[in-house]
Amino acid sequence: MTTLTETLERAPALEDYFGLSDAELHERIEAARRTLGERLVILGHHYQRDDVIRHADLTGDSFKLSMQARERPRAEFIVFCGVHFMAESADILSAPHQKVILPDLGAGCSMADMATVEQVEDAWEQLESIGVIGDFKVMPITYMNSSAAIKAFCGEHGGVVCTSSNAVPLFDKSLKDADKLFFFPDQHLGRNTGVKFGIPLEQMALWDPSKELGGNTEEQLRNARLILWKGHCSVHGRFRPSHVDQVRAEVPGIKVLVHPECTREVVEKSDLNGSTEFIIKTIEAAPAGSSWAVGTEVNLVNRLVARFPDKHIRLLAPDLCMCATMYRIAPQNLAWALESLVAGRVVNQIIVPDETARWALVALDRMLAIK
Ligand code: 13P
Ligand code: SF4
């Protein structure tokens, strides 16, 4: 029998991988995958770089990947090539015997970091203190891009989680069930979805957590149908309405397809908007010869360009719209995480505390129940 000391001696260190060539890393990752077999599933978000996504068993948007975490009960290890909130959701949705691993713990999401649970609790208390919660039924909804603690807050307060692929059916139901929605943390997805339901901008209050009452008057909050947390994605924030004008002037007839994390002005000027999975399906179904300007993360757009040489696809903005935190998951981290598993050592495991996981699951299950 191998002792713990022997196991730890065999386990590799991350630094060991920095000097390896691309080919060596590729080979070692594949060898580790073969050794671990069905004990392992690697999930890859669409924004991952090519040299990582090529090793994924399954790819998807954050909604699809969270479902897949649940649908692979035989895999003992779920290695999540994505960002922290996605790995947390996978841990919540997976079975107790499964371990979720994030190959680089620094792979966060700057938008998710724009709302802490303490700030959300404080905002809720302020709304209670002025009677907005009480006189009205307010439902908290959090975007998937948020901490497990905020998802748990929503679960405990009758709320739900949503993703960019199901925001419309979720708002549809929630607007019937409640007088007001308090949406965290992406103001743009919240606003873009609210507009689809005909909610005027005057009935959308923006909640700035650094200000008393989020920077609103009591009257504004009483009149609001949607209260939007002041968060955003800096990657999608780089797309500007002028980029849409420019590309339309350059390529007559081009279709503009964007992610709903873009600003309302960009989404309104676009032809279509939807999640990363929606963007891929739309391009797949487009006729040969058609032209597309795509407003989302560059790794995904570059892959679409390479995959569909018969279609004219380009990034909507001329500058590099790359998610720097997603990019942190490099082949070195993946090789280290997998070979550590082969050596019997679980590194970078994401564990959501039981009580948080219990309530977050309530909010996620409410989401999954809505088609
Ligand atoms: P999707 O849900 O479309 O995968 O988007 C997640 C994300 O982080 C987009 O920036
Ligand atoms: Fe977060 Fe934006 Fe990166 Fe998506 S693209 S993970 S929202 S920082």
mmCIF file of C-alpha atoms and ligand atoms in Angstrom:
data_model
loop_
_atom_site.group_PDB
_atom_site.id
_atom_site.type_symbol
_atom_site.label_atom_id
_atom_site.label_comp_id
_atom_site.label_asym_id
_atom_site.label_seq_id
_atom_site.Cartn_x
_atom_site.Cartn_y
_atom_site.Cartn_z
ATOM 1 C CA MET A 1 0.000 0.000 0.000
ATOM 2 C CA THR A 2 1.244 3.491 -0.906
ATOM 3 C CA THR A 3 1.726 5.842 2.022
ATOM 4 C CA LEU A 4 0.568 9.465 1.940
ATOM 5 C CA THR A 5 4.206 10.640 1.982
ATOM 6 C CA GLU A 6 5.007 8.521 -1.089
ATOM 7 C CA THR A 7 1.933 9.841 -2.914
ATOM 8 C CA LEU A 8 2.885 13.457 -2.193
ATOM 9 C CA GLU A 9 6.444 12.792 -3.318
ATOM 10 C CA ARG A 10 5.156 11.516 -6.663
ATOM 11 C CA ALA A 11 2.736 14.422 -7.095
ATOM 12 C CA PRO A 12 3.995 17.069 -9.517
ATOM 13 C CA ALA A 13 4.447 20.793 -8.878
ATOM 14 C CA LEU A 14 2.946 23.383 -11.232
ATOM 15 C CA GLU A 15 6.397 24.892 -11.889
ATOM 16 C CA ASP A 16 7.490 21.572 -13.434
ATOM 17 C CA TYR A 17 5.259 22.321 -16.433
ATOM 18 C CA PHE A 18 6.442 25.794 -17.363
ATOM 19 C CA GLY A 19 9.393 24.608 -19.468
ATOM 20 C CA LEU A 20 7.464 21.991 -21.480
ATOM 21 C CA SER A 21 6.805 22.444 -25.197
ATOM 22 C CA ASP A 22 3.255 22.662 -26.582
ATOM 23 C CA ALA A 23 3.623 19.171 -28.054
ATOM 24 C CA GLU A 24 4.804 17.672 -24.750
ATOM 25 C CA LEU A 25 1.963 19.298 -22.850
ATOM 26 C CA HIS A 26 -0.561 18.052 -25.384
ATOM 27 C CA GLU A 27 0.768 14.510 -25.189
ATOM 28 C CA ARG A 28 0.873 14.447 -21.387
ATOM 29 C CA ILE A 29 -2.666 15.809 -21.044
ATOM 30 C CA GLU A 30 -3.951 13.151 -23.442
ATOM 31 C CA ALA A 31 -1.997 10.408 -21.645
ATOM 32 C CA ALA A 32 -3.486 11.477 -18.296
ATOM 33 C CA ARG A 33 -6.976 11.502 -19.847
ATOM 34 C CA ARG A 34 -6.465 7.938 -21.074
ATOM 35 C CA THR A 35 -5.222 6.799 -17.662
ATOM 36 C CA LEU A 36 -8.134 8.383 -15.797
ATOM 37 C CA GLY A 37 -10.684 7.136 -18.355
ATOM 38 C CA GLU A 38 -14.293 7.371 -17.201
ATOM 39 C CA ARG A 39 -13.253 8.657 -13.799
ATOM 40 C CA LEU A 40 -12.672 12.017 -15.474
ATOM 41 C CA VAL A 41 -14.745 14.483 -17.441
ATOM 42 C CA ILE A 42 -13.282 17.738 -18.741
ATOM 43 C CA LEU A 43 -15.764 20.552 -19.335
ATOM 44 C CA GLY A 44 -14.736 23.522 -21.472
ATOM 45 C CA HIS A 45 -16.485 26.874 -21.780
ATOM 46 C CA HIS A 46 -16.647 28.343 -25.308
ATOM 47 C CA TYR A 47 -14.260 31.164 -24.358
ATOM 48 C CA GLN A 48 -11.376 28.850 -23.530
ATOM 49 C CA ARG A 49 -8.292 29.066 -25.669
ATOM 50 C CA ASP A 50 -7.740 26.513 -28.449
ATOM 51 C CA ASP A 51 -4.872 24.696 -26.740
ATOM 52 C CA VAL A 52 -7.174 23.939 -23.793
ATOM 53 C CA ILE A 53 -10.586 23.427 -25.418
ATOM 54 C CA ARG A 54 -9.161 20.713 -27.676
ATOM 55 C CA HIS A 55 -8.881 18.495 -24.586
ATOM 56 C CA ALA A 56 -12.475 19.011 -23.412
ATOM 57 C CA ASP A 57 -14.911 16.084 -23.445
ATOM 58 C CA LEU A 58 -17.826 18.493 -23.548
ATOM 59 C CA THR A 59 -18.076 22.158 -24.475
ATOM 60 C CA GLY A 60 -20.902 24.588 -23.863
ATOM 61 C CA ASP A 61 -22.197 27.838 -22.445
ATOM 62 C CA SER A 62 -22.531 28.208 -18.713
ATOM 63 C CA PHE A 63 -26.072 26.773 -18.711
ATOM 64 C CA LYS A 64 -25.251 23.708 -20.814
ATOM 65 C CA LEU A 65 -22.099 22.980 -18.810
ATOM 66 C CA SER A 66 -23.973 23.160 -15.523
ATOM 67 C CA MET A 67 -26.430 20.570 -16.869
ATOM 68 C CA GLN A 68 -23.576 18.362 -18.034
ATOM 69 C CA ALA A 69 -21.984 18.418 -14.600
ATOM 70 C CA ARG A 70 -25.204 16.866 -13.350
ATOM 71 C CA GLU A 71 -25.503 14.342 -16.166
ATOM 72 C CA ARG A 72 -22.115 12.644 -15.721
ATOM 73 C CA PRO A 73 -22.535 10.905 -12.328
ATOM 74 C CA ARG A 74 -19.905 8.265 -13.183
ATOM 75 C CA ALA A 75 -17.108 10.796 -13.403
ATOM 76 C CA GLU A 76 -15.332 11.086 -10.094
ATOM 77 C CA PHE A 77 -13.444 14.199 -11.229
ATOM 78 C CA ILE A 78 -14.982 17.131 -13.096
ATOM 79 C CA VAL A 79 -12.165 19.324 -14.368
ATOM 80 C CA PHE A 80 -13.761 22.644 -15.235
ATOM 81 C CA CYS A 81 -11.984 24.734 -17.848
ATOM 82 C CA GLY A 82 -13.925 27.910 -17.285
ATOM 83 C CA VAL A 83 -14.148 30.420 -14.445
ATOM 84 C CA HIS A 84 -14.749 30.176 -10.713
ATOM 85 C CA PHE A 85 -18.535 30.740 -10.621
ATOM 86 C CA MET A 86 -19.014 27.965 -13.201
ATOM 87 C CA ALA A 87 -16.961 25.511 -11.149
ATOM 88 C CA GLU A 88 -18.963 26.458 -8.039
ATOM 89 C CA SER A 89 -22.214 25.751 -9.899
ATOM 90 C CA ALA A 90 -20.850 22.406 -11.074
ATOM 91 C CA ASP A 91 -19.950 21.529 -7.473
ATOM 92 C CA ILE A 92 -23.468 22.424 -6.303
ATOM 93 C CA LEU A 93 -25.179 20.471 -9.086
ATOM 94 C CA SER A 94 -22.938 17.394 -9.058
ATOM 95 C CA ALA A 95 -23.280 14.348 -6.816
ATOM 96 C CA PRO A 96 -21.533 14.275 -3.404
ATOM 97 C CA HIS A 97 -18.880 11.758 -4.556
ATOM 98 C CA GLN A 98 -17.773 14.029 -7.439
ATOM 99 C CA LYS A 99 -14.921 16.486 -7.085
ATOM 100 C CA VAL A 100 -14.816 19.664 -9.141
ATOM 101 C CA ILE A 101 -11.394 21.028 -10.051
ATOM 102 C CA LEU A 102 -10.569 24.484 -11.442
ATOM 103 C CA PRO A 103 -7.075 24.219 -12.981
ATOM 104 C CA ASP A 104 -6.188 27.814 -12.008
ATOM 105 C CA LEU A 105 -7.814 29.290 -8.914
ATOM 106 C CA GLY A 106 -7.163 32.781 -10.275
ATOM 107 C CA ALA A 107 -9.671 32.203 -13.097
ATOM 108 C CA GLY A 108 -12.451 34.407 -11.782
ATOM 109 C CA CYS A 109 -14.985 36.683 -13.454
ATOM 110 C CA SER A 110 -14.636 40.433 -12.952
ATOM 111 C CA MET A 111 -18.387 40.884 -13.386
ATOM 112 C CA ALA A 112 -19.217 38.296 -10.717
ATOM 113 C CA ASP A 113 -16.805 40.107 -8.385
ATOM 114 C CA MET A 114 -18.839 43.319 -8.746
ATOM 115 C CA ALA A 115 -21.442 42.018 -6.283
ATOM 116 C CA THR A 116 -20.634 40.510 -2.896
ATOM 117 C CA VAL A 117 -23.263 38.785 -0.797
ATOM 118 C CA GLU A 118 -22.709 41.343 1.972
ATOM 119 C CA GLN A 119 -23.555 44.160 -0.453
ATOM 120 C CA VAL A 120 -26.624 42.288 -1.680
ATOM 121 C CA GLU A 121 -27.831 41.690 1.893
ATOM 122 C CA ASP A 122 -27.287 45.356 2.696
ATOM 123 C CA ALA A 123 -29.260 46.428 -0.393
ATOM 124 C CA TRP A 124 -32.095 44.074 0.570
ATOM 125 C CA GLU A 125 -32.216 45.514 4.107
ATOM 126 C CA GLN A 126 -32.340 49.046 2.723
ATOM 127 C CA LEU A 127 -35.285 48.113 0.500
ATOM 128 C CA GLU A 128 -37.016 46.547 3.512
ATOM 129 C CA SER A 129 -36.354 49.619 5.670
ATOM 130 C CA ILE A 130 -38.154 51.935 3.226
ATOM 131 C CA GLY A 131 -41.023 49.470 2.773
ATOM 132 C CA VAL A 132 -40.349 48.687 -0.910
ATOM 133 C CA ILE A 133 -39.987 45.061 0.169
ATOM 134 C CA GLY A 134 -43.233 44.562 2.061
ATOM 135 C CA ASP A 135 -45.463 46.904 0.061
ATOM 136 C CA PHE A 136 -44.354 45.111 -3.100
ATOM 137 C CA LYS A 137 -43.319 41.563 -3.866
ATOM 138 C CA VAL A 138 -39.667 41.804 -4.919
ATOM 139 C CA MET A 139 -37.984 38.761 -6.436
ATOM 140 C CA PRO A 140 -34.183 38.498 -6.448
ATOM 141 C CA ILE A 141 -32.707 37.020 -9.622
ATOM 142 C CA THR A 142 -29.042 36.419 -10.075
ATOM 143 C CA TYR A 143 -27.189 35.815 -13.300
ATOM 144 C CA MET A 144 -25.185 32.590 -13.335
ATOM 145 C CA ASN A 145 -22.114 34.873 -13.274
ATOM 146 C CA SER A 146 -22.271 35.390 -9.513
ATOM 147 C CA SER A 147 -20.904 33.775 -6.373
ATOM 148 C CA ALA A 148 -22.533 30.701 -4.849
ATOM 149 C CA ALA A 149 -23.334 32.871 -1.816
ATOM 150 C CA ILE A 150 -25.483 35.216 -3.947
ATOM 151 C CA LYS A 151 -27.198 32.239 -5.557
ATOM 152 C CA ALA A 152 -27.921 30.985 -2.027
ATOM 153 C CA PHE A 153 -29.312 34.410 -1.074
ATOM 154 C CA CYS A 154 -31.710 34.143 -4.028
ATOM 155 C CA GLY A 155 -32.676 30.600 -3.048
ATOM 156 C CA GLU A 156 -33.485 31.707 0.497
ATOM 157 C CA HIS A 157 -35.490 34.750 -0.622
ATOM 158 C CA GLY A 158 -37.812 33.081 -3.140
ATOM 159 C CA GLY A 159 -35.553 33.910 -6.086
ATOM 160 C CA VAL A 160 -33.850 32.131 -8.911
ATOM 161 C CA VAL A 161 -30.689 31.935 -11.049
ATOM 162 C CA CYS A 162 -30.725 32.757 -14.756
ATOM 163 C CA THR A 163 -28.289 32.479 -17.648
ATOM 164 C CA SER A 164 -28.076 34.322 -20.937
ATOM 165 C CA SER A 165 -29.788 31.379 -22.632
ATOM 166 C CA ASN A 166 -32.888 31.328 -20.430
ATOM 167 C CA ALA A 167 -33.262 34.948 -19.258
ATOM 168 C CA VAL A 168 -36.395 35.476 -21.395
ATOM 169 C CA PRO A 169 -38.510 32.554 -20.073
ATOM 170 C CA LEU A 170 -37.259 33.320 -16.576
ATOM 171 C CA PHE A 171 -38.240 36.978 -16.716
ATOM 172 C CA ASP A 172 -41.554 35.975 -18.266
ATOM 173 C CA LYS A 173 -42.443 33.813 -15.285
ATOM 174 C CA SER A 174 -40.903 36.063 -12.642
ATOM 175 C CA LEU A 175 -42.627 39.225 -13.899
ATOM 176 C CA LYS A 176 -45.953 37.401 -13.492
ATOM 177 C CA ASP A 177 -45.079 36.147 -10.000
ATOM 178 C CA ALA A 178 -43.643 39.383 -8.542
ATOM 179 C CA ASP A 179 -44.172 43.163 -8.680
ATOM 180 C CA LYS A 180 -40.475 43.898 -9.082
ATOM 181 C CA LEU A 181 -37.287 42.014 -9.941
ATOM 182 C CA PHE A 182 -33.944 42.805 -8.323
ATOM 183 C CA PHE A 183 -31.349 41.555 -10.803
ATOM 184 C CA PHE A 184 -27.652 40.915 -9.977
ATOM 185 C CA PRO A 185 -24.942 41.604 -11.124
ATOM 186 C CA ASP A 186 -25.133 42.371 -14.880
ATOM 187 C CA GLN A 187 -27.092 45.536 -15.542
ATOM 188 C CA HIS A 188 -26.870 44.975 -19.302
ATOM 189 C CA LEU A 189 -28.368 41.485 -19.440
ATOM 190 C CA GLY A 190 -31.071 42.715 -17.031
ATOM 191 C CA ARG A 191 -31.820 45.836 -19.079
ATOM 192 C CA ASN A 192 -31.691 44.047 -22.447
ATOM 193 C CA THR A 193 -34.109 41.408 -21.166
ATOM 194 C CA GLY A 194 -36.407 43.988 -19.543
ATOM 195 C CA VAL A 195 -36.627 45.884 -22.841
ATOM 196 C CA LYS A 196 -37.825 42.663 -24.530
ATOM 197 C CA PHE A 197 -40.808 42.744 -22.147
ATOM 198 C CA GLY A 198 -41.598 46.360 -22.997
ATOM 199 C CA ILE A 199 -40.467 47.714 -19.625
ATOM 200 C CA PRO A 200 -39.618 51.403 -20.158
ATOM 201 C CA LEU A 201 -36.155 52.581 -19.088
ATOM 202 C CA GLU A 202 -37.776 54.970 -16.544
ATOM 203 C CA GLN A 203 -39.024 51.868 -14.714
ATOM 204 C CA MET A 204 -35.514 50.427 -14.426
ATOM 205 C CA ALA A 205 -33.512 51.702 -11.456
ATOM 206 C CA LEU A 206 -29.756 51.202 -11.342
ATOM 207 C CA TRP A 207 -28.433 50.094 -7.943
ATOM 208 C CA ASP A 208 -24.923 51.381 -7.171
ATOM 209 C CA PRO A 209 -23.784 49.481 -4.052
ATOM 210 C CA SER A 210 -21.447 52.310 -3.012
ATOM 211 C CA LYS A 211 -24.384 54.715 -2.532
ATOM 212 C CA GLU A 212 -27.282 55.032 -0.087
ATOM 213 C CA LEU A 213 -30.403 53.422 -1.645
ATOM 214 C CA GLY A 214 -28.122 52.505 -4.534
ATOM 215 C CA GLY A 215 -28.138 56.167 -5.609
ATOM 216 C CA ASN A 216 -31.940 56.261 -6.055
ATOM 217 C CA THR A 217 -34.790 58.127 -4.426
ATOM 218 C CA GLU A 218 -37.500 56.165 -2.613
ATOM 219 C CA GLU A 219 -39.917 57.197 -5.339
ATOM 220 C CA GLN A 220 -37.683 55.827 -8.099
ATOM 221 C CA LEU A 221 -37.457 52.497 -6.290
ATOM 222 C CA ARG A 222 -41.213 52.392 -5.708
ATOM 223 C CA ASN A 223 -41.844 53.084 -9.396
ATOM 224 C CA ALA A 224 -39.217 50.645 -10.682
ATOM 225 C CA ARG A 225 -40.258 47.347 -12.200
ATOM 226 C CA LEU A 226 -36.620 46.276 -12.466
ATOM 227 C CA ILE A 227 -33.808 47.149 -10.087
ATOM 228 C CA LEU A 228 -30.504 46.462 -11.840
ATOM 229 C CA TRP A 229 -27.248 45.932 -9.991
ATOM 230 C CA LYS A 230 -24.487 48.175 -11.306
ATOM 231 C CA GLY A 231 -22.220 45.460 -12.691
ATOM 232 C CA HIS A 232 -20.966 44.760 -16.181
ATOM 233 C CA CYS A 233 -18.575 42.642 -18.228
ATOM 234 C CA SER A 234 -15.525 44.607 -19.275
ATOM 235 C CA VAL A 235 -14.944 42.291 -22.253
ATOM 236 C CA HIS A 236 -18.413 42.852 -23.757
ATOM 237 C CA GLY A 237 -18.271 46.508 -22.699
ATOM 238 C CA ARG A 238 -15.635 47.034 -25.385
ATOM 239 C CA PHE A 239 -18.204 46.686 -28.171
ATOM 240 C CA ARG A 240 -19.598 50.106 -29.075
ATOM 241 C CA PRO A 241 -22.563 51.238 -31.211
ATOM 242 C CA SER A 242 -20.031 52.887 -33.566
ATOM 243 C CA HIS A 243 -18.553 49.424 -34.280
ATOM 244 C CA VAL A 244 -21.956 48.313 -35.558
ATOM 245 C CA ASP A 245 -22.285 51.428 -37.742
ATOM 246 C CA GLN A 246 -18.772 50.943 -39.077
ATOM 247 C CA VAL A 247 -19.163 47.283 -39.980
ATOM 248 C CA ARG A 248 -22.521 47.909 -41.661
ATOM 249 C CA ALA A 249 -20.954 50.691 -43.730
ATOM 250 C CA GLU A 250 -18.041 48.446 -44.731
ATOM 251 C CA VAL A 251 -20.039 45.299 -45.534
ATOM 252 C CA PRO A 252 -23.556 45.937 -46.842
ATOM 253 C CA GLY A 253 -25.981 43.224 -45.709
ATOM 254 C CA ILE A 254 -23.763 41.957 -42.881
ATOM 255 C CA LYS A 255 -25.607 40.530 -39.862
ATOM 256 C CA VAL A 256 -24.570 41.627 -36.392
ATOM 257 C CA LEU A 257 -24.835 38.957 -33.705
ATOM 258 C CA VAL A 258 -23.954 39.849 -30.098
ATOM 259 C CA HIS A 259 -24.007 38.511 -26.553
ATOM 260 C CA PRO A 260 -26.627 40.193 -24.302
ATOM 261 C CA GLU A 261 -23.848 41.282 -21.907
ATOM 262 C CA CYS A 262 -23.228 44.061 -24.453
ATOM 263 C CA THR A 263 -24.800 47.443 -23.721
ATOM 264 C CA ARG A 264 -28.400 48.129 -24.726
ATOM 265 C CA GLU A 265 -27.225 50.563 -27.421
ATOM 266 C CA VAL A 266 -25.160 47.790 -29.058
ATOM 267 C CA VAL A 267 -27.865 45.144 -28.659
ATOM 268 C CA GLU A 268 -30.479 47.487 -30.142
ATOM 269 C CA LYS A 269 -28.344 48.086 -33.206
ATOM 270 C CA SER A 270 -27.646 44.353 -33.663
ATOM 271 C CA ASP A 271 -29.751 41.865 -35.628
ATOM 272 C CA LEU A 272 -29.658 39.067 -33.073
ATOM 273 C CA ASN A 273 -28.463 38.519 -29.522
ATOM 274 C CA GLY A 274 -28.079 35.456 -27.347
ATOM 275 C CA SER A 275 -25.814 33.214 -25.290
ATOM 276 C CA THR A 276 -22.560 31.752 -26.585
ATOM 277 C CA GLU A 277 -24.402 28.538 -27.499
ATOM 278 C CA PHE A 278 -27.018 30.584 -29.403
ATOM 279 C CA ILE A 279 -24.257 32.417 -31.269
ATOM 280 C CA ILE A 280 -22.673 29.135 -32.376
ATOM 281 C CA LYS A 281 -26.005 27.596 -33.456
ATOM 282 C CA THR A 282 -26.913 30.740 -35.415
ATOM 283 C CA ILE A 283 -23.638 30.686 -37.353
ATOM 284 C CA GLU A 284 -23.915 26.918 -37.925
ATOM 285 C CA ALA A 285 -27.352 27.401 -39.471
ATOM 286 C CA ALA A 286 -26.362 30.429 -41.596
ATOM 287 C CA PRO A 287 -26.081 29.967 -45.364
ATOM 288 C CA ALA A 288 -22.690 29.752 -47.061
ATOM 289 C CA GLY A 289 -21.513 33.137 -48.261
ATOM 290 C CA SER A 290 -23.349 35.064 -45.514
ATOM 291 C CA SER A 291 -21.489 37.772 -43.554
ATOM 292 C CA TRP A 292 -21.440 38.069 -39.771
ATOM 293 C CA ALA A 293 -19.943 40.468 -37.242
ATOM 294 C CA VAL A 294 -19.929 38.762 -33.849
ATOM 295 C CA GLY A 295 -19.800 40.668 -30.560
ATOM 296 C CA THR A 296 -18.404 38.240 -28.039
ATOM 297 C CA GLU A 297 -15.103 36.877 -26.722
ATOM 298 C CA VAL A 298 -12.350 36.568 -29.321
ATOM 299 C CA ASN A 299 -11.382 32.918 -28.787
ATOM 300 C CA LEU A 300 -14.893 31.815 -29.672
ATOM 301 C CA VAL A 301 -15.068 34.149 -32.683
ATOM 302 C CA ASN A 302 -11.690 32.948 -34.004
ATOM 303 C CA ARG A 303 -12.864 29.343 -33.754
ATOM 304 C CA LEU A 304 -16.022 30.186 -35.699
ATOM 305 C CA VAL A 305 -13.881 31.856 -38.383
ATOM 306 C CA ALA A 306 -11.708 28.723 -38.672
ATOM 307 C CA ARG A 307 -14.676 26.324 -38.607
ATOM 308 C CA PHE A 308 -16.746 28.047 -41.281
ATOM 309 C CA PRO A 309 -14.418 29.161 -44.089
ATOM 310 C CA ASP A 310 -17.461 29.345 -46.403
ATOM 311 C CA LYS A 311 -18.972 32.187 -44.291
ATOM 312 C CA HIS A 312 -17.532 35.648 -43.730
ATOM 313 C CA ILE A 313 -17.173 35.994 -39.972
ATOM 314 C CA ARG A 314 -15.365 38.730 -38.074
ATOM 315 C CA LEU A 315 -15.106 40.144 -34.560
ATOM 316 C CA LEU A 316 -17.390 43.159 -34.155
ATOM 317 C CA ALA A 317 -14.655 45.361 -32.645
ATOM 318 C CA PRO A 318 -11.200 45.931 -34.092
ATOM 319 C CA ASP A 319 -9.477 45.590 -30.690
ATOM 320 C CA LEU A 320 -8.841 42.391 -28.806
ATOM 321 C CA CYS A 321 -11.921 41.405 -26.788
ATOM 322 C CA MET A 322 -10.427 38.642 -24.719
ATOM 323 C CA CYS A 323 -11.505 37.363 -21.316
ATOM 324 C CA ALA A 324 -8.182 37.518 -19.469
ATOM 325 C CA THR A 325 -9.397 35.393 -16.567
ATOM 326 C CA MET A 326 -10.640 32.558 -18.795
ATOM 327 C CA TYR A 327 -7.244 32.712 -20.501
ATOM 328 C CA ARG A 328 -5.532 31.897 -17.204
ATOM 329 C CA ILE A 329 -6.459 28.240 -17.690
ATOM 330 C CA ALA A 330 -3.417 27.242 -19.711
ATOM 331 C CA PRO A 331 -2.282 23.766 -20.856
ATOM 332 C CA GLN A 332 0.337 23.888 -18.066
ATOM 333 C CA ASN A 333 -2.410 24.155 -15.414
ATOM 334 C CA LEU A 334 -4.474 21.452 -17.055
ATOM 335 C CA ALA A 335 -1.534 19.032 -17.338
ATOM 336 C CA TRP A 336 -0.613 19.684 -13.691
ATOM 337 C CA ALA A 337 -4.181 19.168 -12.448
ATOM 338 C CA LEU A 338 -4.601 15.920 -14.415
ATOM 339 C CA GLU A 339 -1.219 14.407 -13.585
ATOM 340 C CA SER A 340 -1.826 15.272 -9.934
ATOM 341 C CA LEU A 341 -5.041 13.226 -10.130
ATOM 342 C CA VAL A 342 -3.108 10.354 -11.712
ATOM 343 C CA ALA A 343 -0.660 10.596 -8.787
ATOM 344 C CA GLY A 344 -3.601 10.373 -6.356
ATOM 345 C CA ARG A 345 -3.709 14.016 -5.333
ATOM 346 C CA VAL A 346 -6.678 16.333 -5.898
ATOM 347 C CA VAL A 347 -5.517 19.919 -6.476
ATOM 348 C CA ASN A 348 -7.579 23.122 -6.734
ATOM 349 C CA GLN A 349 -10.820 21.491 -5.666
ATOM 350 C CA ILE A 350 -13.777 23.874 -5.510
ATOM 351 C CA ILE A 351 -15.929 23.136 -2.477
ATOM 352 C CA VAL A 352 -19.026 25.204 -1.776
ATOM 353 C CA PRO A 353 -19.930 25.054 1.946
ATOM 354 C CA ASP A 354 -22.959 22.798 2.622
ATOM 355 C CA GLU A 355 -25.397 25.469 3.806
ATOM 356 C CA THR A 356 -24.557 27.774 0.873
ATOM 357 C CA ALA A 357 -24.812 24.858 -1.559
ATOM 358 C CA ARG A 358 -28.197 23.820 -0.157
ATOM 359 C CA TRP A 359 -29.827 27.220 -0.815
ATOM 360 C CA ALA A 360 -27.978 27.841 -4.069
ATOM 361 C CA LEU A 361 -29.326 24.507 -5.300
ATOM 362 C CA VAL A 362 -32.855 25.695 -4.524
ATOM 363 C CA ALA A 363 -32.313 28.720 -6.812
ATOM 364 C CA LEU A 364 -30.632 26.614 -9.521
ATOM 365 C CA ASP A 365 -33.373 23.979 -9.399
ATOM 366 C CA ARG A 366 -36.015 26.694 -9.781
ATOM 367 C CA MET A 367 -34.143 27.787 -12.901
ATOM 368 C CA LEU A 368 -33.898 24.254 -14.274
ATOM 369 C CA ALA A 369 -37.643 23.747 -13.728
ATOM 370 C CA ILE A 370 -38.448 26.620 -16.115
ATOM 371 C CA LYS A 371 -38.282 25.649 -19.766
HETATM 372 P P1 13P B 1 -22.733 32.131 -21.540
HETATM 373 O O1 13P B 1 -23.752 31.817 -20.503
HETATM 374 O O2 13P B 1 -23.318 32.601 -22.819
HETATM 375 O O3 13P B 1 -21.784 31.025 -21.686
HETATM 376 O O4 13P B 1 -21.914 33.391 -21.031
HETATM 377 C C1 13P B 1 -21.113 33.321 -19.904
HETATM 378 C C2 13P B 1 -20.198 34.427 -19.879
HETATM 379 O O5 13P B 1 -19.425 34.574 -18.979
HETATM 380 C C3 13P B 1 -20.264 35.385 -20.966
HETATM 381 O O6 13P B 1 -19.384 36.408 -20.734
HETATM 382 FE FE1 SF4 B 2 -16.908 37.267 -16.773
HETATM 383 FE FE2 SF4 B 2 -16.963 38.813 -18.937
HETATM 384 FE FE3 SF4 B 2 -15.131 36.880 -18.725
HETATM 385 FE FE4 SF4 B 2 -17.724 36.290 -19.115
HETATM 386 S S1 SF4 B 2 -16.349 37.352 -20.522
HETATM 387 S S2 SF4 B 2 -16.336 35.291 -17.658
HETATM 388 S S3 SF4 B 2 -18.711 37.908 -17.891
HETATM 389 S S4 SF4 B 2 -15.319 38.715 -17.394
#
